[in-house]
């Protein structure tokens, strides 16, 4: 099977292609609601984006100075990635724009991004000192900063690096633990003035980005639902093809292997992002202990990993994962509550959870909490529930994986 295209990379592809000078082609673009919000926002700022076939985009970039002031506010729906990265790009634009989102996005902390961008010279207003949307940003003459992020967040890092393309003087970003590096790879691919100095990313004002033709790999965060499902459902063997294997994203594979999963990598090739196929067979999983060092490399896979822990032998512990509380939902609470409703034993901690594994679940009614990854994780849990899992508000899977239920059924 092929999982849906990578969400993080799809956003960045549209962003960089919009800022490049000329036509970029994007193959295997993720047509989920989050990435469509990014597309819409750039269209509102004057970028021509044509969908030439399903998943195929032709983006007519207008250069780093080519965006125009949007006539209306930019509504970014549920997409935290769009809002945070877009703030970085808008910080460099000589106009005003207002960014809004749905109820979930309106509760997500933005100060982590608006603080450094203000230091660079952007003017940003919004509730609680620009910590929450709606945010109004007036970009302008930026200066480079040396920024040491408190959170290991690719969105924060990316916002500052993108603003750095427009700033006078170098912009340096350091993070406490390595987060996904798609922005850095894509900046290099499009010819930005970017370099890595040890653990520090450095970007300088860039005059021109070169358009590209790129293929988006499959999303390991979407593949994760099938990886865990194949581990958990007896007598399974599933081959998941064309999965992005960027080492900043593959923590889920390390941890599942440590738990005893049978996962083989095949056809691995190094393109601008590494890609390969995964062959997964059912296995008896053992409990695991996760600490904060591992968290950034599997941050979005933690909900489904919690399902795996709830069916593994022994007591698992996940710590250092307090970032989960400020995702599309409070994923610690949402998952512990849902697992409990199925008859599993999952106890909340401020920064994670303790889970005692069982042979199977009873089943029952759960909620997605409007969170796509919670919905998909509970679908995986349903596969090992006697009475199944009935998931309320499950259509939120469209945010990152519109064909999720179809693909799951096909397996
Ligand atoms: C993302 C970074 C992560 C991740 C999110 C996508 C990105 O968020 O959870 O789904 O594309 O940069 P943080 O940067 O907040 O950790």
Coordinates of C-alpha atoms and ligand atoms in Angstrom, one line a residue:
X1 CA 0.0 0.0 0.0
X2 CA 0.9 3.6 -0.4
X3 CA 0.3 6.0 2.5
X4 CA -0.8 9.5 2.0
X5 CA 1.8 12.1 1.0
X6 CA 3.9 13.9 3.7
X7 CA 2.0 16.8 5.3
X8 CA 5.1 18.7 6.6
X9 CA 6.8 18.5 3.2
X10 CA 3.7 19.3 1.2
X11 CA 3.3 22.6 3.1
X12 CA 6.9 23.6 2.6
X13 CA 6.9 22.7 -1.1
X14 CA 4.0 25.2 -1.7
X15 CA 5.7 27.8 0.4
X16 CA 9.1 27.6 -1.2
X17 CA 7.7 27.2 -4.7
X18 CA 5.6 30.3 -4.2
X19 CA 8.7 32.3 -3.2
X20 CA 10.8 31.0 -6.1
X21 CA 11.0 32.8 -9.4
X22 CA 9.1 30.8 -12.0
X23 CA 7.2 27.5 -12.3
X24 CA 7.7 24.6 -9.9
X25 CA 6.0 21.3 -10.3
X26 CA 5.0 19.3 -7.2
X27 CA 4.1 15.6 -7.6
X28 CA 2.2 13.7 -4.9
X29 CA 1.1 16.8 -3.0
X30 CA -1.1 15.9 0.0
X31 CA -4.6 17.1 -0.7
X32 CA -5.6 17.1 3.0
X33 CA -7.4 20.1 4.6
X34 CA -4.2 21.4 6.3
X35 CA -2.2 21.6 3.1
X36 CA -5.2 23.0 1.1
X37 CA -5.2 25.8 3.7
X38 CA -1.6 26.6 2.7
X39 CA -2.5 26.6 -1.0
X40 CA -5.5 28.9 -0.5
X41 CA -3.4 31.3 1.6
X42 CA -0.8 31.7 -1.2
X43 CA -3.5 32.0 -3.8
X44 CA -5.0 34.9 -1.7
X45 CA -1.5 36.5 -1.9
X46 CA -1.4 36.4 -5.7
X47 CA 0.3 33.1 -6.4
X48 CA -1.1 31.1 -9.3
X49 CA -1.4 27.5 -8.3
X50 CA -2.9 25.1 -10.8
X51 CA -4.0 21.5 -9.9
X52 CA -3.0 19.8 -13.1
X53 CA -4.2 16.3 -11.9
X54 CA -4.9 14.8 -8.5
X55 CA -1.9 15.4 -6.3
X56 CA -0.1 17.4 -9.1
X57 CA 0.5 21.1 -8.7
X58 CA 2.0 23.7 -10.9
X59 CA 3.0 26.7 -8.8
X60 CA 3.9 30.0 -10.5
X61 CA 6.2 31.5 -8.0
X62 CA 6.7 35.3 -8.1
X63 CA 10.0 35.6 -6.2
X64 CA 10.8 36.6 -2.7
X65 CA 9.3 40.0 -3.1
X66 CA 6.3 38.8 -5.2
X67 CA 3.5 38.3 -2.6
X68 CA 0.7 40.8 -2.5
X69 CA -1.4 41.9 0.5
X70 CA -4.4 39.6 0.9
X71 CA -7.7 41.4 0.6
X72 CA -9.3 39.3 3.4
X73 CA -8.0 37.5 6.4
X74 CA -6.2 34.3 5.8
X75 CA -8.3 31.5 7.3
X76 CA -6.0 28.6 8.1
X77 CA -8.5 26.1 9.5
X78 CA -6.8 23.5 11.7
X79 CA -3.3 24.0 10.5
X80 CA -0.7 25.0 13.1
X81 CA 2.1 24.3 10.6
X82 CA 0.6 26.8 8.1
X83 CA 0.1 29.5 10.8
X84 CA 3.6 29.3 12.3
X85 CA 5.5 29.0 9.1
X86 CA 3.4 31.6 7.4
X87 CA 4.1 34.1 10.2
X88 CA 7.8 33.6 9.4
X89 CA 7.2 34.4 5.7
X90 CA 4.8 37.3 6.4
X91 CA 7.4 38.8 8.8
X92 CA 9.4 39.6 5.8
X93 CA 6.5 41.2 3.7
X94 CA 5.9 44.9 3.5
X95 CA 2.2 44.6 4.2
X96 CA -0.4 43.7 6.8
X97 CA -2.2 40.3 7.0
X98 CA -4.5 38.7 9.6
X99 CA -4.3 35.0 10.3
X100 CA -7.2 33.1 11.8
X101 CA -8.1 29.5 12.4
X102 CA -10.7 27.1 13.7
X103 CA -11.4 26.6 17.4
X104 CA -8.5 24.2 17.9
X105 CA -6.0 26.4 16.1
X106 CA -7.2 29.4 18.1
X107 CA -6.1 27.8 21.3
X108 CA -2.6 26.9 20.2
X109 CA 0.4 28.8 21.6
X110 CA 2.0 31.2 19.2
X111 CA 4.3 33.3 21.4
X112 CA 7.0 30.8 20.7
X113 CA 7.0 32.1 17.2
X114 CA 5.8 35.7 17.6
X115 CA 8.4 36.5 20.2
X116 CA 11.5 35.8 18.0
X117 CA 9.8 37.3 14.9
X118 CA 9.1 40.5 16.9
X119 CA 12.8 40.6 17.9
X120 CA 13.6 40.4 14.2
X121 CA 11.4 43.5 13.6
X122 CA 7.9 42.2 12.8
X123 CA 4.9 43.9 14.3
X124 CA 2.4 41.4 15.6
X125 CA -0.8 41.8 17.5
X126 CA -3.2 39.3 18.9
X127 CA -4.8 38.0 22.1
X128 CA -2.6 37.7 25.2
X129 CA 0.3 39.5 23.7
X130 CA 0.1 37.7 20.4
X131 CA 0.1 34.3 21.9
X132 CA -3.2 33.2 20.2
X133 CA -4.9 33.7 16.8
X134 CA -6.3 35.8 15.3
X135 CA -2.9 37.4 14.7
X136 CA -2.3 40.5 12.7
X137 CA 1.2 40.9 11.4
X138 CA 2.9 43.8 9.7
X139 CA 6.2 42.6 8.2
X140 CA 9.0 44.9 7.4
X141 CA 12.7 45.5 7.6
X142 CA 13.9 42.5 9.5
X143 CA 17.3 42.0 11.1
X144 CA 18.9 38.6 11.7
X145 CA 19.0 37.2 15.3
X146 CA 20.7 34.5 17.2
X147 CA 17.8 32.4 18.5
X148 CA 18.0 29.6 20.9
X149 CA 14.6 27.9 21.0
X150 CA 13.3 26.6 24.3
X151 CA 11.2 23.9 22.6
X152 CA 12.4 21.4 20.1
X153 CA 9.9 22.5 17.5
X154 CA 10.3 22.3 13.7
X155 CA 7.6 24.9 13.3
X156 CA 9.3 27.4 15.5
X157 CA 12.7 26.8 13.9
X158 CA 11.2 27.0 10.4
X159 CA 9.3 30.3 11.1
X160 CA 12.6 32.0 12.2
X161 CA 14.6 30.5 9.3
X162 CA 12.0 31.6 6.7
X163 CA 12.0 35.1 8.2
X164 CA 15.8 34.9 7.9
X165 CA 15.5 34.8 4.1
X166 CA 14.3 38.4 4.3
X167 CA 16.5 39.7 7.1
X168 CA 19.6 41.9 7.1
X169 CA 22.5 39.9 8.5
X170 CA 22.7 36.2 9.4
X171 CA 19.9 34.5 11.4
X172 CA 21.0 31.6 13.6
X173 CA 18.7 29.0 15.1
X174 CA 19.7 26.5 17.8
X175 CA 17.3 23.9 19.3
X176 CA 17.4 21.8 22.4
X177 CA 17.0 18.5 20.5
X178 CA 16.9 18.0 16.8
X179 CA 13.5 18.4 15.2
X180 CA 12.5 17.6 11.6
X181 CA 14.7 19.3 9.1
X182 CA 12.5 19.5 6.0
X183 CA 12.7 23.3 5.9
X184 CA 16.5 23.2 5.9
X185 CA 16.6 20.5 3.2
X186 CA 14.1 22.4 1.0
X187 CA 15.9 25.7 1.5
X188 CA 19.0 24.1 0.1
X189 CA 17.1 22.5 -2.7
X190 CA 15.6 25.8 -3.8
X191 CA 19.0 27.5 -3.6
X192 CA 18.6 29.6 -0.4
X193 CA 21.5 31.2 1.3
X194 CA 21.5 28.5 4.0
X195 CA 24.1 26.4 5.8
X196 CA 24.4 24.2 8.8
X197 CA 27.2 24.9 11.3
X198 CA 27.3 22.0 13.6
X199 CA 24.0 22.0 15.4
X200 CA 23.2 25.6 14.4
X201 CA 21.2 26.5 11.3
X202 CA 22.2 29.7 9.6
X203 CA 20.3 31.5 6.9
X204 CA 21.2 34.8 5.2
X205 CA 19.1 37.2 3.1
X206 CA 18.5 35.5 -0.2
X207 CA 17.8 37.4 -3.4
X208 CA 16.4 34.5 -5.5
X209 CA 15.0 31.0 -5.1
X210 CA 15.2 28.7 -8.1
X211 CA 12.0 26.8 -9.1
X212 CA 12.1 23.0 -8.8
X213 CA 10.3 19.8 -9.8
X214 CA 9.8 17.7 -6.6
X215 CA 8.1 14.5 -5.6
X216 CA 6.7 14.4 -2.0
X217 CA 7.4 11.1 -0.2
X218 CA 4.8 9.2 1.7
X219 CA 4.2 10.5 5.3
X220 CA 5.8 8.3 7.9
X221 CA 3.3 9.8 10.4
X222 CA 0.4 8.4 8.3
X223 CA 2.2 5.1 7.6
X224 CA 2.6 4.8 11.4
X225 CA -1.1 3.8 11.7
X226 CA -0.6 0.9 9.4
X227 CA 2.8 0.0 10.9
X228 CA 1.3 -0.4 14.3
X229 CA -1.9 -2.1 12.9
X230 CA 0.3 -4.7 11.2
X231 CA 2.2 -5.3 14.4
X232 CA -0.9 -5.7 16.4
X233 CA -3.3 -7.7 14.2
X234 CA -2.3 -11.4 14.2
X235 CA -1.0 -13.0 11.0
X236 CA -0.4 -9.7 9.2
X237 CA 2.2 -8.8 6.7
X238 CA 2.0 -5.4 5.1
X239 CA 4.3 -3.6 2.7
X240 CA 4.1 0.2 2.9
X241 CA 5.7 1.8 0.0
X242 CA 7.5 5.1 -0.8
X243 CA 7.7 6.2 2.9
X244 CA 9.8 9.2 3.8
X245 CA 12.6 8.0 6.0
X246 CA 14.2 11.3 7.0
X247 CA 16.2 10.4 10.2
X248 CA 14.6 13.2 12.1
X249 CA 11.3 11.4 11.7
X250 CA 12.0 7.7 12.1
X251 CA 11.9 7.4 15.9
X252 CA 8.8 5.4 15.6
X253 CA 10.7 2.6 13.8
X254 CA 13.4 2.5 16.4
X255 CA 11.0 2.3 19.3
X256 CA 8.7 -0.3 17.8
X257 CA 11.8 -2.4 16.9
X258 CA 12.9 -2.0 20.5
X259 CA 9.5 -3.3 21.5
X260 CA 10.0 -6.4 19.4
X261 CA 8.3 -5.4 16.1
X262 CA 9.3 -7.0 12.9
X263 CA 10.0 -4.1 10.5
X264 CA 12.3 -4.5 7.5
X265 CA 13.4 -1.6 5.3
X266 CA 13.5 -2.3 1.6
X267 CA 14.5 -0.3 -1.5
X268 CA 15.9 2.6 0.6
X269 CA 17.2 5.4 -1.6
X270 CA 18.6 8.7 -0.8
X271 CA 16.9 11.5 -2.8
X272 CA 16.6 15.0 -1.5
X273 CA 14.7 13.3 1.3
X274 CA 15.4 9.6 1.9
X275 CA 12.6 7.2 0.9
X276 CA 12.0 3.5 1.2
X277 CA 9.5 0.6 1.6
X278 CA 8.6 -0.9 5.0
X279 CA 7.7 -4.6 5.4
X280 CA 5.9 -5.1 8.7
X281 CA 4.8 -8.4 10.2
X282 CA 2.7 -9.1 13.4
X283 CA 4.7 -9.5 16.5
X284 CA 4.4 -9.7 20.3
X285 CA 5.3 -6.3 21.6
X286 CA 7.0 -5.6 24.9
X287 CA 6.6 -2.5 27.0
X288 CA 8.9 0.4 26.5
X289 CA 10.1 3.5 28.4
X290 CA 10.5 6.7 26.5
X291 CA 12.3 9.8 27.7
X292 CA 12.4 13.3 26.3
X293 CA 15.4 12.8 24.0
X294 CA 13.4 10.5 21.8
X295 CA 10.2 12.6 21.7
X296 CA 10.9 15.0 18.8
X297 CA 11.6 12.2 16.4
X298 CA 8.2 10.6 16.9
X299 CA 6.1 13.5 18.3
X300 CA 3.1 12.9 15.9
X301 CA 3.3 9.1 16.3
X302 CA 2.8 9.1 20.1
X303 CA -1.0 8.6 20.0
X304 CA -0.7 5.4 18.0
X305 CA 2.3 4.3 20.0
X306 CA 0.1 4.6 23.1
X307 CA -2.2 2.1 21.4
X308 CA 0.8 -0.2 20.8
X309 CA 1.8 0.2 24.5
X310 CA -1.7 -0.6 25.7
X311 CA -1.4 -4.0 23.9
X312 CA 2.3 -4.7 24.8
X313 CA 3.5 -7.0 27.6
X314 CA 4.3 -5.0 30.7
X315 CA 4.2 -1.4 31.9
X316 CA 5.2 1.3 29.5
X317 CA 6.1 4.9 30.4
X318 CA 6.2 7.9 28.2
X319 CA 7.8 11.0 29.7
X320 CA 9.0 14.4 28.5
X321 CA 6.1 14.7 26.0
X322 CA 4.3 17.7 27.5
X323 CA 4.2 19.2 23.9
X324 CA 1.4 16.7 23.3
X325 CA -0.8 18.8 25.4
X326 CA -0.7 21.7 22.9
X327 CA -1.3 19.8 19.7
X328 CA -4.6 19.7 17.7
X329 CA -6.1 18.4 21.0
X330 CA -4.5 17.7 24.4
X331 CA -3.3 14.3 23.1
X332 CA -2.3 12.9 26.5
X333 CA -5.8 13.5 27.9
X334 CA -7.6 12.5 24.7
X335 CA -5.7 9.2 24.3
X336 CA -5.8 8.2 28.0
X337 CA -9.5 8.9 28.1
X338 CA -10.2 7.0 24.9
X339 CA -8.1 4.1 25.8
X340 CA -9.9 3.9 29.2
X341 CA -13.2 3.9 27.4
X342 CA -12.1 0.8 25.5
X343 CA -11.1 -1.0 28.7
X344 CA -7.3 -0.3 28.5
X345 CA -5.3 1.0 31.4
X346 CA -3.7 4.3 30.6
X347 CA -2.9 6.9 33.3
X348 CA -2.1 10.5 32.6
X349 CA 1.1 12.2 33.8
X350 CA 1.7 15.9 33.4
X351 CA 4.3 15.1 30.7
X352 CA 3.2 11.8 29.4
X353 CA 1.5 8.6 30.6
X354 CA 1.9 5.2 32.2
X355 CA 0.2 2.4 30.3
X356 CA -0.2 -1.2 31.5
X357 CA -0.5 -3.6 28.5
X358 CA -3.4 -6.0 28.0
X359 CA -4.2 -8.9 25.7
X360 CA -7.0 -7.0 24.0
X361 CA -9.6 -4.3 24.5
X362 CA -13.3 -4.6 25.3
X363 CA -14.3 -1.8 22.9
X364 CA -16.7 1.0 23.2
X365 CA -17.5 4.6 22.1
X366 CA -14.7 7.1 21.8
X367 CA -14.3 10.6 20.5
X368 CA -11.7 12.0 18.1
X369 CA -11.7 15.2 20.1
X370 CA -11.6 16.8 16.6
X371 CA -8.1 15.5 16.2
X372 CA -7.1 13.6 13.1
X373 CA -4.4 11.6 14.7
X374 CA -6.6 10.6 17.7
X375 CA -9.3 9.4 15.3
X376 CA -6.8 7.2 13.3
X377 CA -5.1 5.9 16.5
X378 CA -8.5 4.8 17.8
X379 CA -9.3 3.1 14.5
X380 CA -6.1 1.0 15.0
X381 CA -7.2 0.3 18.6
X382 CA -10.6 -0.8 17.3
X383 CA -8.9 -3.6 15.4
X384 CA -8.0 -5.3 18.7
X385 CA -11.3 -4.5 20.5
X386 CA -13.9 -7.2 21.0
X387 CA -16.8 -4.9 20.3
X388 CA -14.8 -2.5 18.1
X389 CA -14.3 1.2 18.6
X390 CA -17.1 3.6 17.6
X391 CA -15.4 6.9 16.8
X392 CA -17.4 10.1 17.0
X393 CA -16.4 12.9 14.7
X394 CA -14.1 10.7 12.7
X395 CA -14.2 12.8 9.5
X396 CA -11.4 14.9 10.9
X397 CA -9.0 12.4 9.3
X398 CA -9.4 14.6 6.2
X399 CA -7.0 17.0 7.8
X400 CA -4.0 14.8 7.0
X401 CA -5.3 11.6 5.4
X402 CA -8.5 11.8 3.4
X403 CA -8.4 8.2 2.2
X404 CA -7.5 6.7 5.6
X405 CA -10.6 4.6 6.2
X406 CA -10.6 3.4 2.6
X407 CA -7.0 2.4 2.8
X408 CA -7.5 0.7 6.2
X409 CA -10.5 -1.2 4.8
X410 CA -8.5 -2.3 1.7
X411 CA -6.0 -4.0 4.1
Ligands
LIG1 C1 5.5 19.9 12.1 C2 6.2 20.0 13.3 C3 5.7 19.4 14.6 C4 4.5 18.4 14.3 C5 3.5 18.9 13.3 C6 4.2 19.2 12.0 C7 6.1 20.6 11.0 O1 5.1 20.4 15.4 O2 3.9 18.0 15.5 O3 2.5 18.0 13.1 O4 5.6 20.4 9.8 O5 7.0 21.4 11.1 P1 6.1 21.2 16.4 O6 7.0 22.0 15.6 O7 5.1 22.1 17.2 O8 6.7 20.2 17.3

